[in-house]
């Protein structure tokens, strides 16, 4: 059985805790590997390595740090298929989806190649007579990333690219369900010329996470995962004096107005709800359909569902793979069992006719979902789309704003004025106008509102650079006898 260990100081390091986790092959339901789960002492040892690597890396000039990112960009580009096949094997997502994940992750490495420009400060000449004031951005030290199972390559890239380019050293604690992409990234960063010790992968579970959150040499924690854990990470790490950004879960609504192109809306929602088996934090899980078009829209969605090819990634042409574990598949299926008891209508039941092996569930469609029903309220994180009928824009908007989550949302309409009003009114961090999955490009930043983000800096892009650096302001004057006097008053310039 394949064993996945840790990547520390530029090499694979076997775990010593004696604890390990199971890596499944979701498409077959079989165990394919085991992963070492680090003890607090092993985490501490990895942090010591990253701490020792920090002074030389932060002193490495900007051009050289950028050069490492440029080389990493070429290596990830050349290894797209290799990374994607690791994702397909351990996560289950089909190859086209996995390649999309790598492409969106790669954007973040490309963004970080611009680090000499991104870290520029400001300069004010003659702020007072003979006095100049300027600010510089400096790295924080050893920073950590803790990532979820659903984007095992892209989410680490959201974090480490800016963190390393800005001069920090990095501890990555990937999801224990699919750590191989992170281990491969470690090898690629070494090939790209990153000095040993600057990027380390510590595999583990809660014990490793808690060791990171409490360690005095960790300056900042970047987290992506479910809302209860995000809240826990934020509260624990900030209580230990760390800078934290903790992105949580989601329940994304798409509002379809009567003037929308219904075929376009149906194509979009089917793609956004069932892509990656609904295991995306930006998946659409609720359609708010205005009454006058609800029947027609539901019919168009239901027509499209049987055409979705569900099966293993190994079979070319499949569009939707299995869920991550059997346990998660059963949990998602339990929402279907409960939906009718709650008063909703099961239009398409994804439990029918599923492949015999693996953790599969087919796409499901539920009508008449309402607030207060579990199927409406909970983040299901599977291929289950609910439809809630609304009287119009105002009711739809109200439901979105009442949701405790605020990650992504979309409006489908041909009316530019209403769309503009929506972007003004809606209390959500990422908004799509006739775009169902509005994940920002890497030169903007990614982040939700409300229970979808704890902390105030969004992920990657300009916020990512802010998060992984701190500003220092220097007020300077060079010896000039003409301006030198004793003055005990508070410094002022008038
Ligand atoms: P998760 O919260 O279970 O796990 C995320 C990370 O936290 C993993 O590394 C895991 O090992 C660790 N962890 C889990 N339980 C812990 C505990 N009790 N104490 C300390 N650490 C713990 O999330 P997941 O199931 O891997 O991923 C799916 C979730 O992530 C969904 O809720 C999804 O919406 C969310 N997500 C959010 C975004 C976003 O950008 N907002 C992006 C992707 C995924």
Coordinates of C-alpha atoms and ligand atoms in Angstrom, one line a residue:
X1 CA 0.0 0.0 0.0
X2 CA 1.3 3.4 -1.0
X3 CA 2.3 5.6 2.0
X4 CA 2.2 9.4 1.9
X5 CA 4.5 11.1 4.4
X6 CA 5.5 14.7 4.9
X7 CA 7.6 17.1 2.8
X8 CA 10.0 19.0 5.0
X9 CA 13.3 20.7 4.3
X10 CA 13.2 19.8 0.6
X11 CA 12.6 16.1 1.0
X12 CA 10.1 13.4 2.0
X13 CA 10.2 12.8 5.7
X14 CA 8.4 9.7 7.1
X15 CA 6.0 10.3 10.0
X16 CA 6.8 9.0 13.4
X17 CA 3.5 9.5 15.2
X18 CA 2.3 6.0 14.5
X19 CA -1.0 7.5 13.3
X20 CA -2.3 7.4 9.7
X21 CA -5.4 8.2 7.7
X22 CA -7.0 6.4 4.7
X23 CA -6.7 7.8 1.1
X24 CA -9.7 6.4 -0.8
X25 CA -10.1 6.1 -4.6
X26 CA -13.6 7.6 -4.7
X27 CA -14.3 6.2 -8.1
X28 CA -13.9 2.6 -6.9
X29 CA -14.5 2.8 -3.2
X30 CA -11.2 1.2 -2.4
X31 CA -8.3 2.4 -0.2
X32 CA -5.4 3.4 -2.4
X33 CA -2.9 4.8 0.1
X34 CA -2.4 5.8 3.7
X35 CA -1.2 9.2 4.9
X36 CA 0.9 9.8 8.0
X37 CA -0.8 12.1 10.5
X38 CA 1.7 14.4 12.2
X39 CA 2.0 14.8 16.0
X40 CA 2.4 18.2 17.6
X41 CA 6.1 17.5 18.0
X42 CA 6.5 16.7 14.2
X43 CA 4.6 20.0 13.4
X44 CA 6.9 21.8 15.7
X45 CA 10.0 20.3 14.0
X46 CA 8.7 21.4 10.6
X47 CA 8.1 25.0 11.9
X48 CA 11.7 25.1 13.2
X49 CA 12.9 24.2 9.7
X50 CA 10.8 27.0 8.1
X51 CA 12.0 29.4 10.8
X52 CA 15.6 28.6 10.1
X53 CA 15.0 29.1 6.3
X54 CA 13.3 32.5 6.7
X55 CA 16.2 34.9 7.2
X56 CA 18.0 33.9 4.0
X57 CA 14.8 33.7 1.9
X58 CA 13.5 37.1 3.0
X59 CA 16.9 38.6 2.2
X60 CA 16.9 37.0 -1.3
X61 CA 16.3 39.9 -3.7
X62 CA 13.0 40.5 -5.3
X63 CA 14.1 39.5 -8.8
X64 CA 15.4 36.2 -7.6
X65 CA 12.2 35.4 -5.7
X66 CA 10.2 36.3 -8.8
X67 CA 12.5 34.1 -10.9
X68 CA 11.5 31.1 -8.7
X69 CA 7.9 31.9 -9.3
X70 CA 8.5 32.2 -13.1
X71 CA 10.2 28.8 -13.1
X72 CA 7.3 27.3 -11.0
X73 CA 4.9 28.7 -13.5
X74 CA 6.6 26.8 -16.3
X75 CA 6.8 23.6 -14.2
X76 CA 3.2 23.6 -13.2
X77 CA 2.3 24.4 -16.8
X78 CA 4.4 21.4 -18.0
X79 CA 2.9 19.1 -15.4
X80 CA -0.8 20.1 -15.7
X81 CA -1.8 16.5 -16.7
X82 CA 0.3 14.9 -13.9
X83 CA -1.3 17.2 -11.3
X84 CA -4.8 16.7 -12.7
X85 CA -4.5 13.0 -12.6
X86 CA -3.5 13.1 -8.9
X87 CA -6.6 15.2 -8.3
X88 CA -8.8 12.8 -10.3
X89 CA -7.5 9.8 -8.5
X90 CA -7.8 11.1 -4.9
X91 CA -10.7 13.6 -5.2
X92 CA -12.6 11.8 -8.0
X93 CA -13.2 14.9 -10.2
X94 CA -13.2 14.3 -13.9
X95 CA -10.1 15.2 -15.9
X96 CA -11.5 18.3 -17.6
X97 CA -12.5 19.7 -14.2
X98 CA -9.2 18.8 -12.7
X99 CA -7.4 20.6 -15.5
X100 CA -9.6 23.6 -14.9
X101 CA -8.6 23.6 -11.3
X102 CA -4.9 23.5 -12.2
X103 CA -5.4 26.4 -14.7
X104 CA -7.1 28.6 -12.1
X105 CA -4.4 27.8 -9.5
X106 CA -1.7 28.6 -12.0
X107 CA -3.1 32.1 -12.4
X108 CA -2.1 32.8 -8.8
X109 CA 1.5 31.7 -9.5
X110 CA 1.5 34.0 -12.5
X111 CA 0.2 36.9 -10.3
X112 CA 3.0 36.2 -7.8
X113 CA 5.6 36.6 -10.6
X114 CA 4.9 40.3 -10.3
X115 CA 6.1 40.5 -6.8
X116 CA 8.7 43.3 -7.3
X117 CA 5.8 45.5 -8.4
X118 CA 3.3 44.1 -5.9
X119 CA 5.6 44.9 -2.9
X120 CA 6.3 48.5 -3.9
X121 CA 5.7 51.0 -1.2
X122 CA 4.9 54.7 -1.4
X123 CA 7.3 57.7 -1.0
X124 CA 6.6 61.2 0.1
X125 CA 9.5 63.6 -0.5
X126 CA 9.8 66.6 1.8
X127 CA 7.0 65.6 4.1
X128 CA 8.6 68.2 6.4
X129 CA 11.6 70.3 5.7
X130 CA 14.4 67.9 4.8
X131 CA 12.3 65.0 5.9
X132 CA 11.1 62.1 3.7
X133 CA 8.4 59.5 4.6
X134 CA 8.0 56.2 2.9
X135 CA 6.5 52.8 3.6
X136 CA 7.9 49.4 2.8
X137 CA 6.2 46.0 2.9
X138 CA 7.9 43.2 4.7
X139 CA 7.1 39.5 5.0
X140 CA 5.7 38.2 8.3
X141 CA 7.9 35.1 8.9
X142 CA 6.6 31.5 9.0
X143 CA 3.0 31.4 7.8
X144 CA 0.7 28.5 7.5
X145 CA -2.0 27.3 5.0
X146 CA -4.7 24.8 6.0
X147 CA -6.7 23.6 3.0
X148 CA -9.9 21.7 2.2
X149 CA -10.4 18.5 0.2
X150 CA -12.3 20.0 -2.7
X151 CA -9.5 21.9 -4.5
X152 CA -6.3 20.1 -3.4
X153 CA -4.1 22.0 -5.9
X154 CA -5.8 25.4 -6.5
X155 CA -6.4 26.4 -2.9
X156 CA -2.8 25.8 -1.8
X157 CA -1.7 27.8 -4.9
X158 CA -4.0 30.7 -3.7
X159 CA -1.9 30.8 -0.6
X160 CA 1.7 29.8 -1.1
X161 CA 2.4 31.7 -4.3
X162 CA 1.9 35.1 -2.7
X163 CA 3.3 34.0 0.7
X164 CA 6.6 32.8 -0.7
X165 CA 7.0 35.5 -3.3
X166 CA 6.6 38.1 -0.5
X167 CA 9.5 36.4 1.4
X168 CA 7.7 34.3 3.9
X169 CA 8.4 30.6 4.5
X170 CA 5.4 28.3 4.5
X171 CA 3.8 25.3 6.3
X172 CA 1.0 23.7 4.3
X173 CA -1.4 21.4 6.1
X174 CA -3.5 20.0 3.2
X175 CA -6.7 18.0 3.6
X176 CA -5.9 14.5 4.9
X177 CA -8.2 13.1 2.2
X178 CA -6.1 14.1 -0.8
X179 CA -2.6 15.3 0.0
X180 CA -0.6 14.0 -3.0
X181 CA -0.9 17.2 -5.1
X182 CA 0.6 19.2 -2.2
X183 CA 3.5 16.7 -2.0
X184 CA 4.1 17.1 -5.8
X185 CA 4.0 20.9 -5.5
X186 CA 6.8 20.6 -2.9
X187 CA 8.9 18.7 -5.4
X188 CA 8.1 21.2 -8.2
X189 CA 9.0 24.2 -6.0
X190 CA 12.4 22.5 -5.2
X191 CA 13.0 22.1 -9.0
X192 CA 12.0 25.7 -9.4
X193 CA 15.0 26.7 -7.2
X194 CA 13.1 27.4 -3.9
X195 CA 15.7 26.8 -1.1
X196 CA 15.0 23.8 1.1
X197 CA 12.9 24.6 4.2
X198 CA 10.9 27.5 2.6
X199 CA 7.9 25.3 1.7
X200 CA 6.9 22.3 3.9
X201 CA 4.0 20.0 3.8
X202 CA 2.8 18.6 7.1
X203 CA 0.1 16.0 6.7
X204 CA -2.3 15.6 9.6
X205 CA -5.7 16.1 11.2
X206 CA -6.9 18.2 14.1
X207 CA -3.8 17.5 16.1
X208 CA -1.6 19.0 13.5
X209 CA -3.9 21.9 13.0
X210 CA -4.1 22.7 16.7
X211 CA -0.3 22.6 16.9
X212 CA -0.1 25.2 14.1
X213 CA -2.7 27.4 15.7
X214 CA -0.9 27.5 19.0
X215 CA 2.7 27.6 17.9
X216 CA 4.4 30.9 18.8
X217 CA 6.6 30.9 15.6
X218 CA 3.6 30.9 13.3
X219 CA 2.8 34.5 12.3
X220 CA -0.3 34.0 10.2
X221 CA -2.8 31.3 9.3
X222 CA -4.7 31.2 6.0
X223 CA -7.6 28.7 6.1
X224 CA -10.2 27.5 3.7
X225 CA -12.8 24.9 4.7
X226 CA -16.2 24.6 6.3
X227 CA -17.8 27.3 8.4
X228 CA -17.6 25.7 11.9
X229 CA -13.9 24.9 11.5
X230 CA -13.2 28.3 9.9
X231 CA -14.8 30.0 13.0
X232 CA -12.7 27.7 15.3
X233 CA -9.5 28.5 13.4
X234 CA -10.2 32.2 13.5
X235 CA -11.0 32.3 17.2
X236 CA -8.1 30.0 18.3
X237 CA -5.4 31.5 16.1
X238 CA -6.3 35.1 16.8
X239 CA -6.4 34.3 20.5
X240 CA -2.8 33.2 20.0
X241 CA -1.9 36.5 18.5
X242 CA -1.8 35.4 14.8
X243 CA -3.1 37.2 11.7
X244 CA -5.9 35.0 10.3
X245 CA -8.1 34.8 7.2
X246 CA -10.5 31.9 7.5
X247 CA -12.8 31.2 4.5
X248 CA -15.9 29.1 5.3
X249 CA -18.8 27.4 3.7
X250 CA -21.5 28.6 1.4
X251 CA -25.1 28.3 0.1
X252 CA -25.1 30.2 -3.1
X253 CA -28.3 31.4 -4.7
X254 CA -29.0 32.2 -8.3
X255 CA -31.9 34.6 -9.0
X256 CA -33.6 34.1 -12.3
X257 CA -35.9 36.9 -13.4
X258 CA -38.7 36.5 -16.0
X259 CA -36.8 38.4 -18.7
X260 CA -33.7 36.1 -18.5
X261 CA -32.7 33.8 -21.4
X262 CA -34.1 30.6 -19.8
X263 CA -32.0 28.3 -21.9
X264 CA -28.9 30.1 -21.0
X265 CA -29.9 30.2 -17.3
X266 CA -30.7 26.4 -17.4
X267 CA -27.3 25.6 -19.0
X268 CA -25.6 27.8 -16.5
X269 CA -27.3 26.4 -13.4
X270 CA -26.8 22.8 -14.4
X271 CA -23.1 23.5 -14.9
X272 CA -22.8 25.4 -11.7
X273 CA -24.8 23.0 -9.5
X274 CA -23.4 19.6 -10.7
X275 CA -19.9 20.5 -11.8
X276 CA -17.4 18.7 -9.5
X277 CA -20.4 16.9 -8.1
X278 CA -21.5 20.1 -6.3
X279 CA -18.4 19.9 -4.1
X280 CA -17.4 23.6 -4.8
X281 CA -17.8 26.4 -2.4
X282 CA -19.0 28.5 -5.4
X283 CA -21.5 25.9 -6.6
X284 CA -25.1 27.1 -7.1
X285 CA -27.3 25.2 -4.7
X286 CA -30.5 27.2 -4.7
X287 CA -32.3 28.7 -7.8
X288 CA -34.7 31.5 -6.9
X289 CA -37.1 31.3 -9.8
X290 CA -39.7 34.0 -10.2
X291 CA -43.2 32.3 -10.3
X292 CA -44.1 33.2 -13.9
X293 CA -41.0 31.3 -15.3
X294 CA -40.5 28.7 -12.6
X295 CA -42.3 25.8 -14.3
X296 CA -40.5 26.4 -17.6
X297 CA -37.1 26.8 -15.9
X298 CA -37.5 23.6 -13.9
X299 CA -38.5 21.7 -17.0
X300 CA -35.4 22.9 -18.8
X301 CA -33.2 21.9 -15.9
X302 CA -34.8 18.5 -15.6
X303 CA -34.4 17.9 -19.4
X304 CA -30.7 18.5 -19.2
X305 CA -30.0 16.3 -16.1
X306 CA -30.2 12.9 -17.9
X307 CA -27.6 14.0 -20.4
X308 CA -24.9 14.4 -17.7
X309 CA -22.4 11.6 -17.9
X310 CA -21.7 10.3 -14.4
X311 CA -18.8 8.0 -13.9
X312 CA -15.1 7.6 -13.1
X313 CA -12.6 10.1 -14.4
X314 CA -10.7 7.3 -16.1
X315 CA -13.5 7.1 -18.7
X316 CA -13.2 9.9 -21.2
X317 CA -16.4 11.7 -21.7
X318 CA -17.6 11.5 -18.1
X319 CA -18.6 14.9 -16.8
X320 CA -19.3 14.3 -13.1
X321 CA -17.4 12.0 -10.8
X322 CA -18.1 10.5 -7.4
X323 CA -18.3 12.3 -4.0
X324 CA -15.2 12.3 -1.8
X325 CA -16.1 9.5 0.7
X326 CA -18.8 7.0 1.2
X327 CA -19.7 8.7 4.4
X328 CA -20.2 12.1 2.6
X329 CA -22.2 10.4 -0.2
X330 CA -24.6 8.9 2.4
X331 CA -24.9 12.3 4.2
X332 CA -25.8 14.0 0.9
X333 CA -28.3 11.3 0.1
X334 CA -29.9 11.7 3.5
X335 CA -31.1 15.2 2.4
X336 CA -32.9 13.6 -0.5
X337 CA -34.6 11.2 1.9
X338 CA -35.6 14.1 4.1
X339 CA -36.7 16.6 1.4
X340 CA -40.2 15.2 0.8
X341 CA -40.9 14.8 4.6
X342 CA -40.1 18.5 4.9
X343 CA -42.7 19.3 2.2
X344 CA -40.4 19.8 -0.8
X345 CA -40.8 18.0 -4.1
X346 CA -38.2 15.6 -5.4
X347 CA -38.2 16.2 -9.1
X348 CA -35.1 14.1 -10.0
X349 CA -33.8 11.6 -7.5
X350 CA -30.0 11.1 -7.9
X351 CA -30.1 7.9 -5.9
X352 CA -31.5 6.0 -8.8
X353 CA -29.3 3.9 -11.1
X354 CA -25.9 4.9 -9.6
X355 CA -22.7 3.1 -10.7
X356 CA -22.3 0.0 -8.5
X357 CA -18.7 0.8 -7.3
X358 CA -17.4 4.0 -5.8
X359 CA -19.0 6.9 -3.9
X360 CA -21.4 8.0 -6.6
X361 CA -24.6 9.9 -6.5
X362 CA -26.3 11.3 -9.6
X363 CA -27.6 14.9 -9.9
X364 CA -30.8 15.6 -8.0
X365 CA -33.4 18.4 -8.4
X366 CA -35.7 19.5 -5.6
X367 CA -38.7 21.9 -6.1
X368 CA -40.6 24.0 -3.5
X369 CA -37.7 24.2 -1.1
X370 CA -38.2 26.9 1.6
X371 CA -36.3 28.5 4.4
X372 CA -36.5 26.4 7.5
X373 CA -36.1 23.2 5.6
X374 CA -32.8 21.5 6.0
X375 CA -32.4 21.0 2.3
X376 CA -32.7 24.8 1.9
X377 CA -30.7 25.9 5.0
X378 CA -27.7 23.5 5.1
X379 CA -24.7 23.5 2.9
X380 CA -25.1 20.0 1.4
X381 CA -21.9 20.1 -0.7
X382 CA -23.1 17.5 -3.2
X383 CA -25.0 17.3 -6.6
X384 CA -28.3 18.5 -5.1
X385 CA -30.0 21.6 -6.6
X386 CA -33.0 23.2 -4.9
X387 CA -35.5 25.5 -6.5
X388 CA -37.4 28.1 -4.4
X389 CA -40.2 30.0 -6.1
X390 CA -40.3 33.7 -5.4
X391 CA -42.8 36.4 -6.4
X392 CA -40.1 38.7 -7.9
X393 CA -36.8 40.5 -7.4
X394 CA -37.6 41.9 -3.9
X395 CA -38.4 38.5 -2.4
X396 CA -35.4 36.9 -4.1
X397 CA -33.0 39.5 -2.9
X398 CA -34.4 39.3 0.7
X399 CA -33.8 35.5 0.8
X400 CA -30.2 36.0 -0.4
X401 CA -29.6 38.7 2.2
X402 CA -31.2 36.6 4.9
X403 CA -28.9 33.7 4.3
X404 CA -26.2 33.4 7.0
X405 CA -23.7 32.7 4.2
X406 CA -22.5 35.3 1.7
X407 CA -19.9 33.6 -0.6
X408 CA -21.2 33.8 -4.2
X409 CA -24.5 34.7 -5.9
X410 CA -25.7 35.3 -9.4
X411 CA -28.6 37.1 -11.2
X412 CA -29.8 36.1 -14.6
X413 CA -31.6 38.9 -16.4
X414 CA -31.4 41.0 -19.6
X415 CA -32.2 44.2 -17.6
X416 CA -28.9 46.1 -16.9
X417 CA -30.6 48.4 -14.5
X418 CA -31.9 45.6 -12.3
X419 CA -28.5 43.8 -12.5
X420 CA -26.8 47.0 -11.3
X421 CA -29.3 47.4 -8.5
X422 CA -28.6 43.8 -7.5
X423 CA -24.9 44.4 -7.3
X424 CA -25.6 47.4 -5.1
X425 CA -28.1 45.7 -2.8
X426 CA -26.9 42.1 -2.4
X427 CA -24.9 41.2 0.8
X428 CA -22.5 38.7 -0.8
X429 CA -18.8 38.9 -1.5
X430 CA -18.8 37.6 -5.1
X431 CA -21.5 38.5 -7.6
X432 CA -22.2 37.1 -11.1
X433 CA -24.3 38.9 -13.7
X434 CA -25.4 36.2 -16.1
X435 CA -22.2 34.4 -14.8
X436 CA -23.1 31.5 -12.4
X437 CA -19.7 30.8 -10.8
X438 CA -18.1 34.2 -10.4
X439 CA -14.7 33.2 -9.0
X440 CA -12.6 36.3 -9.4
X441 CA -9.5 36.3 -11.6
X442 CA -6.2 36.2 -9.7
X443 CA -5.6 40.0 -9.9
X444 CA -8.8 40.6 -7.8
X445 CA -9.3 38.8 -4.5
X446 CA -11.5 35.9 -3.5
X447 CA -13.7 36.1 -0.4
X448 CA -17.3 35.9 0.9
X449 CA -19.2 37.9 3.5
X450 CA -20.9 36.8 6.7
X451 CA -20.3 33.2 7.8
X452 CA -18.3 32.6 4.6
X453 CA -15.3 34.6 5.8
X454 CA -13.8 35.2 9.3
X455 CA -11.2 37.9 9.1
X456 CA -11.0 41.0 6.9
X457 CA -8.5 40.2 4.2
X458 CA -9.8 38.2 1.2
X459 CA -7.7 35.4 -0.4
X460 CA -5.1 35.9 -3.2
X461 CA -4.6 38.9 -5.4
X462 CA -4.0 42.3 -3.8
X463 CA -5.5 41.2 -0.5
X464 CA -3.3 38.1 -0.5
X465 CA -0.2 40.4 -0.8
X466 CA -1.5 42.5 2.1
X467 CA -2.2 39.5 4.2
X468 CA 1.3 38.0 3.8
X469 CA 3.1 41.3 4.4
X470 CA 3.1 44.1 6.9
X471 CA 3.8 47.7 6.3
X472 CA 6.6 49.7 8.0
X473 CA 6.7 53.5 7.7
X474 CA 10.0 55.2 7.8
X475 CA 10.5 58.9 8.5
X476 CA 14.0 59.9 7.5
X477 CA 16.2 62.9 7.6
X478 CA 19.9 63.1 6.6
X479 CA 22.3 65.2 8.6
X480 CA 22.0 68.8 7.5
X481 CA 23.3 71.4 9.9
X482 CA 21.0 74.0 8.4
X483 CA 17.9 72.2 9.7
X484 CA 19.2 70.9 13.0
X485 CA 17.8 72.5 16.2
X486 CA 16.6 71.3 19.6
X487 CA 12.8 71.3 19.7
X488 CA 10.8 69.5 22.5
X489 CA 7.4 70.1 20.8
X490 CA 5.5 67.2 19.1
X491 CA 6.8 66.8 15.6
X492 CA 4.7 68.8 13.1
X493 CA 5.2 70.2 9.7
X494 CA 3.5 73.6 9.9
Ligands
LIG1 P1 -13.2 21.0 6.6 O1 -13.5 22.2 7.3 O2 -13.7 19.7 7.1 O3 -11.6 20.8 6.5 C1 -10.7 21.9 6.1 C2 -9.4 21.7 6.8 O4 -9.6 21.8 8.2 C3 -8.7 20.4 6.5 O5 -7.3 20.6 6.3 C4 -9.0 19.6 7.8 O6 -7.9 18.7 8.1 C5 -9.1 20.6 8.9 N1 -10.0 20.2 10.0 C6 -11.1 19.5 9.9 N2 -11.7 19.4 11.1 C7 -11.0 20.0 11.9 C8 -11.0 20.3 13.4 N3 -12.1 19.8 14.1 N4 -10.1 21.0 14.0 C9 -9.1 21.5 13.2 N5 -8.9 21.3 11.9 C10 -9.9 20.6 11.3 O7 -13.6 21.2 5.1 P2 -13.6 20.2 3.9 O8 -14.7 19.2 4.1 O9 -12.2 19.7 3.6 O10 -14.0 21.1 2.6 C11 -15.3 21.4 2.3 C12 -15.7 22.7 2.9 O11 -14.8 23.8 2.5 C13 -17.1 23.2 2.5 O12 -17.8 23.7 3.6 C14 -16.7 24.3 1.5 O13 -17.7 25.3 1.3 C15 -15.5 24.9 2.1 N6 -14.8 25.6 1.1 C16 -14.8 27.0 1.1 C17 -14.1 27.7 0.2 C18 -14.1 29.2 0.2 O14 -13.3 29.8 -0.5 N7 -15.0 29.9 1.0 C19 -13.4 27.1 -0.8 C20 -13.3 25.7 -0.8 C21 -14.0 25.0 0.1

